[in-house]
């Protein structure tokens, strides 16, 4: 879907966004062709400040696709805006991720893996 | 309006030789109908899925029937509770008189299950979530478990109690994959290796072949053939999301609303229930569901496991077949949960029979805590 590609293109420029309705200002994720509150089709992207809070995490020990993912690695459910969470990878300098910890957008890999780090 | 009921149920768990999906289903259906004294050609309703793209059509063709009513929604693990309810409604409305709900899977022998999940390129869950390396659905249940540990003050040892309880039941069920595997200890679960933390291998359901069938007729036919009558006195369904980012509440699931609706319809409370069959794709699925339906707080539920309240002789005998964790898990367990409940209420289960069981609560969970169906079953005659 073109809207989803637009979202990824922004991430590749270092900008993590959520979709925002230009009429009622409602923020939503993932991008859709209409505002889920007022049904407007007049939507844009709101760029987040790049931070996120770890809501939960898991250390993956088996690869869903060995050509792309090399275990072990941390997958997180990260709140990037109020009530909006995304799935991404987490890099922690020392030790394990902690629920409630603030992390920041770091990079997106060639294979499309989005990393947040501390 | 006609009155309809569930009259019999059978599970087929093949261990001797691999069978196709068609064979598993036809064996279940033919055995069921023979025992009931009903001819296959009189079956005029069929619900199944996962056979092929045209599931009910393909299965009907294999059986040589041409039903007037069919149902084949895909809701994952809750599908078959929904099918049972829809079949009851269809018989009561007169769309059909003799309905069969059947399921079969040969995922173990056909090696058709992948840890990565089923990928559909055009979906939001594939674009935004599978692209990040989750094992689906395993990692997504693991994320709920990790958050649950944080909010509920429990740990991996506590969660392992769910698997320990299932193994105890499996040792009473000759059809169970782990019938002869011996006792399972909490430490065995912890030692089985992390797959997606905090879930270990033995926190996860089995991958097996298997299936079964359930017969639903109107009460005139049931009385004429002297068949038992198990009534569905309550049913509730809630489907909340399929992309994980869209899950409205990660700790209290759609099971809350679906169970409230089912209990309200039946005029019962959980305390009126004799036996529980709750989908156990993972240990966390059971804890989350029992908490969401309001049985008790999670920490208290763990204590109830430790005190044997969910085992034979306890207050809430749970997953008495051994469940998906220790009996079988052929891709979707939903129909087998209903079959176990029906057979408990029919008093047929010998070693694992819950004495005097006359009411059952069955809950199906599909996707990533996505689809929920709750059903109250009662034995009438």
JSON list of C-alpha atoms in Angstrom, two decimals, chain A residues 54 56-60 64 69 72-78 86-91 97 113-114, chain B residues 129-135 139-140 143 146 196-197 244:
[
{"chain": "A", "resi": 54, "resn": "UNK", "atom": "CA", "xyz": [9.15, 0.10, 26.16]},
{"chain": "A", "resi": 56, "resn": "UNK", "atom": "CA", "xyz": [6.95, -4.97, 26.53]},
{"chain": "A", "resi": 57, "resn": "UNK", "atom": "CA", "xyz": [9.75, -6.93, 24.93]},
{"chain": "A", "resi": 58, "resn": "UNK", "atom": "CA", "xyz": [10.79, -10.46, 24.01]},
{"chain": "A", "resi": 59, "resn": "UNK", "atom": "CA", "xyz": [14.15, -12.02, 23.23]},
{"chain": "A", "resi": 60, "resn": "UNK", "atom": "CA", "xyz": [13.73, -14.12, 20.09]},
{"chain": "A", "resi": 64, "resn": "UNK", "atom": "CA", "xyz": [11.50, -16.75, 11.50]},
{"chain": "A", "resi": 69, "resn": "UNK", "atom": "CA", "xyz": [17.02, -12.42, 11.19]},
{"chain": "A", "resi": 72, "resn": "UNK", "atom": "CA", "xyz": [19.07, -13.80, 19.62]},
{"chain": "A", "resi": 73, "resn": "UNK", "atom": "CA", "xyz": [17.63, -10.31, 19.30]},
{"chain": "A", "resi": 74, "resn": "UNK", "atom": "CA", "xyz": [15.11, -8.20, 21.17]},
{"chain": "A", "resi": 75, "resn": "UNK", "atom": "CA", "xyz": [11.74, -7.37, 19.68]},
{"chain": "A", "resi": 76, "resn": "UNK", "atom": "CA", "xyz": [9.80, -4.66, 21.47]},
{"chain": "A", "resi": 77, "resn": "UNK", "atom": "CA", "xyz": [6.33, -3.27, 21.64]},
{"chain": "A", "resi": 78, "resn": "UNK", "atom": "CA", "xyz": [7.16, 0.42, 21.95]},
{"chain": "A", "resi": 86, "resn": "UNK", "atom": "CA", "xyz": [4.73, -0.23, 17.15]},
{"chain": "A", "resi": 87, "resn": "UNK", "atom": "CA", "xyz": [6.70, -3.46, 16.86]},
{"chain": "A", "resi": 88, "resn": "UNK", "atom": "CA", "xyz": [10.43, -2.88, 16.35]},
{"chain": "A", "resi": 89, "resn": "UNK", "atom": "CA", "xyz": [13.82, -4.18, 17.42]},
{"chain": "A", "resi": 90, "resn": "UNK", "atom": "CA", "xyz": [15.54, -2.91, 20.57]},
{"chain": "A", "resi": 91, "resn": "UNK", "atom": "CA", "xyz": [19.27, -2.45, 21.09]},
{"chain": "A", "resi": 97, "resn": "UNK", "atom": "CA", "xyz": [15.49, -4.00, 27.99]},
{"chain": "A", "resi": 113, "resn": "UNK", "atom": "CA", "xyz": [14.33, -3.74, 10.52]},
{"chain": "A", "resi": 114, "resn": "UNK", "atom": "CA", "xyz": [13.61, -0.68, 12.66]},
{"chain": "B", "resi": 129, "resn": "UNK", "atom": "CA", "xyz": [5.14, -6.51, 12.31]},
{"chain": "B", "resi": 130, "resn": "UNK", "atom": "CA", "xyz": [6.40, -9.74, 10.71]},
{"chain": "B", "resi": 131, "resn": "UNK", "atom": "CA", "xyz": [8.98, -7.50, 8.98]},
{"chain": "B", "resi": 132, "resn": "UNK", "atom": "CA", "xyz": [10.50, -6.92, 12.43]},
{"chain": "B", "resi": 133, "resn": "UNK", "atom": "CA", "xyz": [11.36, -10.57, 13.11]},
{"chain": "B", "resi": 134, "resn": "UNK", "atom": "CA", "xyz": [8.56, -11.73, 15.37]},
{"chain": "B", "resi": 135, "resn": "UNK", "atom": "CA", "xyz": [7.79, -15.42, 15.57]},
{"chain": "B", "resi": 139, "resn": "UNK", "atom": "CA", "xyz": [6.54, -13.75, 20.14]},
{"chain": "B", "resi": 140, "resn": "UNK", "atom": "CA", "xyz": [3.27, -11.84, 20.31]},
{"chain": "B", "resi": 143, "resn": "UNK", "atom": "CA", "xyz": [5.01, -9.88, 24.78]},
{"chain": "B", "resi": 146, "resn": "UNK", "atom": "CA", "xyz": [6.40, -10.21, 29.76]},
{"chain": "B", "resi": 196, "resn": "UNK", "atom": "CA", "xyz": [10.80, -16.16, 22.64]},
{"chain": "B", "resi": 197, "resn": "UNK", "atom": "CA", "xyz": [11.33, -14.95, 26.20]},
{"chain": "B", "resi": 244, "resn": "UNK", "atom": "CA", "xyz": [-0.72, -6.62, 17.19]}
]
